[in-house]
Amino acid sequence: MRIGLVGAGRIGAFHAATLNGLAAVDQVVVADADASRAEMVAKDLGLEFAPGVDEVLGSGIDAFVIAAATAAHAELIGKAVAAGIPTFCEKPVALDLAETQKVVALVEASEVPVHIGFQRRFDLGYQSAREQVASGTLGFIHHIRANTNDAFPPPAEYIATSGGFFRDCTVHDFDILRFVTGGEVVSVFATGANRGEPFFGEYGDVDAAAALLTLDDGTFAAVSGTRYNAAGHDVRMEVLGSLGSIAVGLDEHTALKSAEAGVTFPGGEPHATFMDRFRPAYVAELTAFTEVVAGTREVPCTVRDALQAFRIADACELSRREQRVVLLEEIGA
C-alpha cells in the first residue's frame, strides 16, 4: 500500500513513522508547505519526498493522510475526494461550523471513505468503557466526568489559529463522550478563565475551562481541562452507573497524587504529552485506516462524527461567551 502524507510537523512526522512501521504499508510519500521540512522527515525515515500536495496526489498513492495545519484541512479533503482517494484527516475537519458542514455534504455525496482522527476511540480503556456501558453491567449511567489537562501550554502562534479551547482541546472529550455512551448532547453550560499567559486572552481564548453537558437520556457529563498541569498530561474519564463505576486512564502513570496517608498509588512516571499517553491508540488508529483503504473495515470515525463533536464545542464556546445554557438545536446540524 502506497500512502501520501501532507504535513511534516510534530504530529505529521509521528504519523509518517507510524505508517512506515505498518505491515500493510509499502511506501509513504511526504510533503509539507515547508518543502525542506518534508524532505528532512522523508530522509530521516527513509521515505519518499514530494515537493507539494499535487505531486503527492498524482504519485499513484492508494490513500492520503492529512496532518497539515487546520486551515488547510477542508481544501485537502476536497482534493482527495475529487481524486477518489481514501483519506485520513486529523481533527478538525475545518476551522468553522459552516465549512465543516460543506465538507460533510461533499464527502457524503461521494463514495470516498474519509476517516477523521479522534484517536481516543482506539484506546483500550475507552473501548472497554463503551462495552461496559452498552452491556448494561454498570446499570444506568447518571454522571460522567472527563478531563483533558495538558502539562504545558502550546506556543502563542498555535493558539492564534487553534479555534479556541473547546474546539481544539475538549473536542476530544466531546467525541469520546458520544463514543462511550452512544448518546447525544442536548444542552451545555460552559465557562472558562485565563490565569496564565496573557496571549490566550489576546486571542479571545482561555487556558482553563469547564462545561456541564446534558445527554438525551438525562445523563450529566462534567468536562474540564487546562493548559497548565505541570504534574503531567492527564486525560481521564469516570463513568458512574447505578450498578458500578469505572475510570479510564487511572493507572500508574496518572498525573495525580493522593492526599491520604500511606497511599502510594499511582507511583509511576506521569505522561508528559498526548503522544506519550496515546501512542498505542495512534498506531491502532492508522492500522484501522489501512483496513478502510483495503475495504475490509467501515470508517470508524466519520466526518459526521466530527461535525457532531464540533457542534458541541461551538455550543460550549457560545455558552462561555454569553454565560447561558445553550441548546444543541441552536447550533446548525
Short mmCIF file of C-alpha atoms in Angstrom, two decimals:
data_model
loop_
_atom_site.label_atom_id
_atom_site.label_comp_id
_atom_site.label_asym_id
_atom_site.label_seq_id
_atom_site.Cartn_x
_atom_site.Cartn_y
_atom_site.Cartn_z
CA MET A 1 0.00 0.00 0.00
CA ARG A 2 1.37 3.42 -1.03
CA ILE A 3 0.26 6.29 1.21
CA GLY A 4 0.71 10.02 0.70
CA LEU A 5 1.06 12.26 3.75
CA VAL A 6 0.82 16.05 3.82
CA GLY A 7 2.09 17.84 6.92
CA ALA A 8 5.51 17.11 8.37
CA GLY A 9 5.22 18.89 11.73
CA ARG A 10 5.23 17.09 15.07
CA ILE A 11 2.09 15.00 14.54
CA GLY A 12 2.79 14.56 10.82
CA ALA A 13 6.29 13.20 11.43
CA PHE A 14 4.84 10.95 14.13
CA HIS A 15 2.23 9.60 11.70
CA ALA A 16 4.86 9.12 9.00
CA ALA A 17 6.97 6.99 11.34
CA THR A 18 3.91 5.02 12.45
CA LEU A 19 2.76 4.34 8.88
CA ASN A 20 6.29 3.31 7.93
CA GLY A 21 6.14 0.61 10.58
CA LEU A 22 2.83 -0.92 9.49
CA ALA A 23 2.93 -4.23 7.63
CA ALA A 24 0.28 -3.11 5.14
CA VAL A 25 2.28 -0.02 4.07
CA ASP A 26 4.97 -0.35 1.41
CA GLN A 27 5.85 3.33 0.99
CA VAL A 28 4.97 6.75 2.40
CA VAL A 29 5.26 9.88 0.25
CA VAL A 30 5.76 13.02 2.38
CA ALA A 31 5.02 16.66 1.53
CA ASP A 32 4.62 19.86 3.53
CA ALA A 33 4.03 23.57 2.94
CA ASP A 34 7.66 23.83 4.04
CA ALA A 35 9.26 21.54 1.47
CA SER A 36 12.58 21.45 3.31
CA ARG A 37 10.88 20.11 6.42
CA ALA A 38 9.14 17.36 4.43
CA GLU A 39 12.42 16.48 2.73
CA MET A 40 14.15 16.20 6.11
CA VAL A 41 11.44 13.94 7.59
CA ALA A 42 11.46 11.76 4.46
CA LYS A 43 15.25 11.45 4.60
CA ASP A 44 15.30 10.65 8.32
CA LEU A 45 12.72 7.88 7.92
CA GLY A 46 13.81 6.57 4.53
CA LEU A 47 10.58 7.69 2.86
CA GLU A 48 9.78 9.31 -0.47
CA PHE A 49 9.69 13.11 -0.71
CA ALA A 50 7.29 15.13 -2.85
CA PRO A 51 7.56 18.90 -3.34
CA GLY A 52 3.83 19.61 -2.95
CA VAL A 53 0.28 18.35 -2.49
CA ASP A 54 -0.49 17.95 -6.18
CA GLU A 55 2.65 15.90 -6.65
CA VAL A 56 1.60 13.61 -3.79
CA LEU A 57 -1.92 13.14 -5.14
CA GLY A 58 -0.54 12.45 -8.60
CA SER A 59 2.08 9.93 -7.49
CA GLY A 60 -0.10 6.82 -7.67
CA ILE A 61 -1.00 6.66 -3.99
CA ASP A 62 -3.64 4.32 -2.59
CA ALA A 63 -4.50 6.56 0.36
CA PHE A 64 -3.95 10.06 1.68
CA VAL A 65 -3.17 11.24 5.23
CA ILE A 66 -3.71 14.90 6.17
CA ALA A 67 -1.66 16.22 9.09
CA ALA A 68 -1.30 19.76 7.78
CA ALA A 69 -2.41 22.96 9.52
CA THR A 70 -6.12 23.08 10.34
CA ALA A 71 -6.77 25.88 7.85
CA ALA A 72 -5.80 23.51 5.02
CA HIS A 73 -7.94 20.51 6.03
CA ALA A 74 -11.14 21.33 4.14
CA GLU A 75 -9.35 22.08 0.87
CA LEU A 76 -7.17 18.98 1.12
CA ILE A 77 -10.16 16.73 1.83
CA GLY A 78 -11.86 18.25 -1.20
CA LYS A 79 -8.87 17.49 -3.41
CA ALA A 80 -8.65 13.91 -2.19
CA VAL A 81 -12.37 13.31 -2.70
CA ALA A 82 -12.13 14.76 -6.21
CA ALA A 83 -9.28 12.34 -6.91
CA GLY A 84 -11.23 9.41 -5.41
CA ILE A 85 -8.53 8.65 -2.84
CA PRO A 86 -9.43 7.24 0.62
CA THR A 87 -8.39 9.83 3.20
CA PHE A 88 -7.44 10.14 6.85
CA CYS A 89 -7.54 13.67 8.29
CA GLU A 90 -6.57 14.89 11.72
CA LYS A 91 -9.33 16.75 13.52
CA PRO A 92 -10.93 19.19 12.98
CA VAL A 93 -12.44 18.90 9.52
CA ALA A 94 -12.42 22.69 9.12
CA LEU A 95 -11.96 25.92 11.04
CA ASP A 96 -15.65 26.69 11.49
CA LEU A 97 -19.05 25.03 11.52
CA ALA A 98 -20.20 26.28 8.11
CA GLU A 99 -17.10 24.94 6.35
CA THR A 100 -17.38 21.67 8.28
CA GLN A 101 -20.96 21.26 7.06
CA LYS A 102 -19.80 21.83 3.46
CA VAL A 103 -17.15 19.13 3.81
CA VAL A 104 -19.68 16.70 5.30
CA ALA A 105 -22.04 17.30 2.38
CA LEU A 106 -19.19 16.81 -0.12
CA VAL A 107 -17.95 13.58 1.44
CA GLU A 108 -21.39 12.09 1.97
CA ALA A 109 -22.29 12.79 -1.66
CA SER A 110 -19.26 10.77 -2.76
CA GLU A 111 -18.20 7.16 -2.27
CA VAL A 112 -14.77 8.12 -0.96
CA PRO A 113 -14.09 6.95 2.62
CA VAL A 114 -12.85 9.76 4.87
CA HIS A 115 -11.65 8.85 8.37
CA ILE A 116 -11.24 11.67 10.93
CA GLY A 117 -8.55 11.32 13.57
CA PHE A 118 -10.05 11.10 17.06
CA GLN A 119 -7.51 8.66 18.45
CA ARG A 120 -9.19 8.11 21.81
CA ARG A 121 -11.69 5.83 20.08
CA PHE A 122 -8.79 3.37 19.69
CA ASP A 123 -7.61 3.50 23.30
CA LEU A 124 -8.31 0.18 25.03
CA GLY A 125 -9.63 1.85 28.19
CA TYR A 126 -12.25 3.88 26.34
CA GLN A 127 -13.20 0.84 24.28
CA SER A 128 -13.73 -1.17 27.46
CA ALA A 129 -15.85 1.63 28.92
CA ARG A 130 -18.01 1.66 25.77
CA GLU A 131 -18.52 -2.10 26.01
CA GLN A 132 -19.46 -1.95 29.69
CA VAL A 133 -21.95 0.87 29.11
CA ALA A 134 -23.53 -0.94 26.16
CA SER A 135 -23.76 -4.26 28.02
CA GLY A 136 -25.62 -2.71 30.95
CA THR A 137 -23.19 -4.04 33.56
CA LEU A 138 -22.88 -0.54 35.03
CA GLY A 139 -26.65 -0.08 35.21
CA PHE A 140 -27.97 3.27 34.08
CA ILE A 141 -25.32 5.99 33.77
CA HIS A 142 -26.10 9.05 35.86
CA HIS A 143 -22.83 11.01 35.73
CA ILE A 144 -19.67 11.17 33.64
CA ARG A 145 -16.58 13.18 34.50
CA ALA A 146 -13.97 13.78 31.80
CA ASN A 147 -10.83 15.88 31.78
CA THR A 148 -8.01 16.86 29.44
CA ASN A 149 -5.16 18.55 31.26
CA ASP A 150 -2.07 19.49 29.23
CA ALA A 151 1.23 19.53 31.08
CA PHE A 152 2.27 22.81 29.49
CA PRO A 153 0.68 25.34 27.13
CA PRO A 154 1.29 25.44 23.37
CA PRO A 155 3.03 28.47 21.83
CA ALA A 156 1.12 31.68 21.12
CA GLU A 157 1.22 31.14 17.35
CA TYR A 158 -0.65 27.85 17.79
CA ILE A 159 -3.39 29.46 19.89
CA ALA A 160 -3.86 32.13 17.22
CA THR A 161 -5.29 29.55 14.80
CA SER A 162 -6.46 26.77 17.15
CA GLY A 163 -10.14 27.75 17.20
CA GLY A 164 -10.21 28.05 20.98
CA PHE A 165 -10.06 25.68 23.93
CA PHE A 166 -13.35 23.86 23.35
CA ARG A 167 -12.80 23.32 19.60
CA ASP A 168 -9.13 22.37 19.95
CA CYS A 169 -8.80 20.55 23.26
CA THR A 170 -12.04 19.35 24.87
CA VAL A 171 -13.49 18.45 21.46
CA HIS A 172 -11.74 15.11 22.08
CA ASP A 173 -13.78 14.70 25.27
CA PHE A 174 -16.95 15.56 23.38
CA ASP A 175 -16.25 12.94 20.72
CA ILE A 176 -15.32 10.21 23.18
CA LEU A 177 -18.39 11.01 25.28
CA ARG A 178 -20.57 10.21 22.26
CA PHE A 179 -18.46 7.11 21.52
CA VAL A 180 -18.63 5.67 25.04
CA THR A 181 -22.30 6.42 25.76
CA GLY A 182 -23.87 6.14 22.32
CA GLY A 183 -25.87 9.22 23.29
CA GLU A 184 -26.15 12.77 22.05
CA VAL A 185 -25.65 16.04 23.92
CA VAL A 186 -28.80 18.19 24.06
CA SER A 187 -27.62 21.17 26.13
CA VAL A 188 -24.47 22.73 27.58
CA PHE A 189 -23.42 25.34 30.12
CA ALA A 190 -19.76 26.33 29.94
CA THR A 191 -17.30 28.73 31.49
CA GLY A 192 -13.60 29.48 31.23
CA ALA A 193 -10.78 31.64 32.52
CA ASN A 194 -7.34 32.85 31.59
CA ARG A 195 -4.96 32.67 34.55
CA GLY A 196 -1.73 32.01 32.67
CA GLU A 197 -0.04 33.68 29.73
CA PRO A 198 -1.86 36.81 28.51
CA PHE A 199 -1.72 35.70 24.86
CA PHE A 200 -4.69 33.39 25.46
CA GLY A 201 -6.85 36.39 26.29
CA GLU A 202 -5.37 38.39 23.44
CA TYR A 203 -6.76 35.78 21.03
CA GLY A 204 -10.11 35.59 22.81
CA ASP A 205 -9.26 32.19 24.27
CA VAL A 206 -8.99 30.68 27.77
CA ASP A 207 -6.43 28.37 29.34
CA ALA A 208 -8.87 26.60 31.67
CA ALA A 209 -12.47 25.66 31.02
CA ALA A 210 -15.35 23.57 32.30
CA ALA A 211 -18.71 22.54 30.89
CA LEU A 212 -21.79 20.73 32.16
CA LEU A 213 -23.42 18.72 29.38
CA THR A 214 -26.81 17.02 29.46
CA LEU A 215 -27.32 13.97 27.25
CA ASP A 216 -30.55 12.88 25.59
CA ASP A 217 -31.13 10.16 28.22
CA GLY A 218 -30.66 12.56 31.15
CA THR A 219 -27.04 11.67 31.91
CA PHE A 220 -24.91 14.57 33.14
CA ALA A 221 -21.33 14.95 31.92
CA ALA A 222 -18.85 17.34 33.52
CA VAL A 223 -15.96 18.12 31.16
CA SER A 224 -12.97 20.17 32.26
CA GLY A 225 -9.46 20.97 31.12
CA THR A 226 -6.43 23.21 31.41
CA ARG A 227 -3.28 24.14 29.53
CA TYR A 228 -1.35 24.25 32.84
CA ASN A 229 -0.96 20.89 34.57
CA ALA A 230 2.73 20.60 35.41
CA ALA A 231 2.06 17.30 37.20
CA GLY A 232 1.80 15.73 33.73
CA HIS A 233 -0.51 15.15 30.78
CA ASP A 234 -3.71 13.91 32.39
CA VAL A 235 -6.62 12.54 30.34
CA ARG A 236 -9.27 10.53 32.20
CA MET A 237 -12.95 9.66 32.18
CA GLU A 238 -15.07 8.42 35.09
CA VAL A 239 -18.32 6.65 34.22
CA LEU A 240 -20.65 6.44 37.21
CA GLY A 241 -23.54 4.00 36.98
CA SER A 242 -26.32 2.68 39.22
CA LEU A 243 -24.63 -0.75 39.43
CA GLY A 244 -20.97 0.14 39.10
CA SER A 245 -18.43 2.85 38.30
CA ILE A 246 -15.24 2.74 36.25
CA ALA A 247 -12.38 5.06 35.35
CA VAL A 248 -10.45 5.30 32.08
CA GLY A 249 -6.85 6.48 32.35
CA LEU A 250 -6.47 5.64 36.03
CA ASP A 251 -3.18 3.74 36.18
CA GLU A 252 0.39 4.01 37.43
CA HIS A 253 1.03 6.93 35.06
CA THR A 254 -1.88 9.10 36.20
CA ALA A 255 -0.70 12.64 36.98
CA LEU A 256 -2.43 12.74 40.36
CA LYS A 257 -1.30 12.10 43.93
CA SER A 258 -3.40 11.00 46.89
CA ALA A 259 -3.64 13.28 49.92
CA GLU A 260 -4.38 10.25 52.12
CA ALA A 261 -1.66 8.94 54.46
CA GLY A 262 0.08 5.77 53.31
CA VAL A 263 -1.36 5.74 49.79
CA THR A 264 1.38 5.41 47.18
CA PHE A 265 -0.76 4.82 44.09
CA PRO A 266 -0.18 5.95 41.44
CA GLY A 267 3.56 5.55 41.66
CA GLY A 268 4.70 5.62 38.05
CA GLU A 269 6.10 8.40 35.90
CA PRO A 270 3.28 10.62 34.56
CA HIS A 271 2.86 11.07 30.82
CA ALA A 272 4.43 14.25 29.50
CA THR A 273 2.47 14.69 26.26
CA PHE A 274 -0.59 13.39 24.45
CA MET A 275 1.67 11.31 22.19
CA ASP A 276 3.06 9.52 25.24
CA ARG A 277 -0.43 8.93 26.62
CA PHE A 278 -1.99 7.69 23.37
CA ARG A 279 0.90 6.16 21.42
CA PRO A 280 -0.73 2.69 21.12
CA ALA A 281 -4.04 4.30 20.16
CA TYR A 282 -2.40 6.23 17.32
CA VAL A 283 -0.89 3.01 15.96
CA ALA A 284 -4.27 1.25 16.20
CA GLU A 285 -5.97 4.22 14.53
CA LEU A 286 -3.71 4.22 11.48
CA THR A 287 -3.85 0.43 11.29
CA ALA A 288 -7.63 0.77 11.13
CA PHE A 289 -7.26 3.31 8.34
CA THR A 290 -5.23 0.85 6.25
CA GLU A 291 -8.11 -1.61 6.72
CA VAL A 292 -10.53 1.05 5.49
CA VAL A 293 -8.34 1.56 2.43
CA ALA A 294 -8.23 -2.21 1.85
CA GLY A 295 -12.04 -2.31 2.01
CA THR A 296 -12.16 -4.67 5.00
CA ARG A 297 -13.48 -2.14 7.52
CA GLU A 298 -16.04 0.64 7.65
CA VAL A 299 -14.86 4.16 8.50
CA PRO A 300 -14.64 4.16 12.34
CA CYS A 301 -14.92 7.94 12.77
CA THR A 302 -16.77 9.78 10.04
CA VAL A 303 -16.94 13.42 9.01
CA ARG A 304 -20.42 13.48 10.56
CA ASP A 305 -18.98 12.28 13.88
CA ALA A 306 -16.51 15.16 13.65
CA LEU A 307 -19.37 17.56 12.89
CA GLN A 308 -21.27 16.45 15.99
CA ALA A 309 -18.24 16.98 18.24
CA PHE A 310 -17.66 20.38 16.64
CA ARG A 311 -21.30 21.37 17.27
CA ILE A 312 -20.85 20.60 20.97
CA ALA A 313 -17.63 22.64 21.04
CA ASP A 314 -19.38 25.54 19.29
CA ALA A 315 -22.23 25.37 21.78
CA CYS A 316 -19.77 25.48 24.68
CA GLU A 317 -17.96 28.48 23.23
CA LEU A 318 -21.26 30.30 22.75
CA SER A 319 -22.28 29.41 26.31
CA ARG A 320 -18.96 30.66 27.69
CA ARG A 321 -19.24 33.96 25.88
CA GLU A 322 -22.90 34.60 26.70
CA GLN A 323 -22.91 32.86 30.10
CA ARG A 324 -26.10 30.93 29.47
CA VAL A 325 -27.37 27.43 28.77
CA VAL A 326 -27.17 26.65 25.05
CA LEU A 327 -29.32 24.01 23.41
CA LEU A 328 -27.62 21.96 20.71
CA GLU A 329 -30.58 22.62 18.44
CA GLU A 330 -29.35 26.24 18.31
CA ILE A 331 -26.17 25.05 16.56
CA GLY A 332 -26.72 24.14 12.90
CA ALA A 333 -26.87 20.40 12.19
#
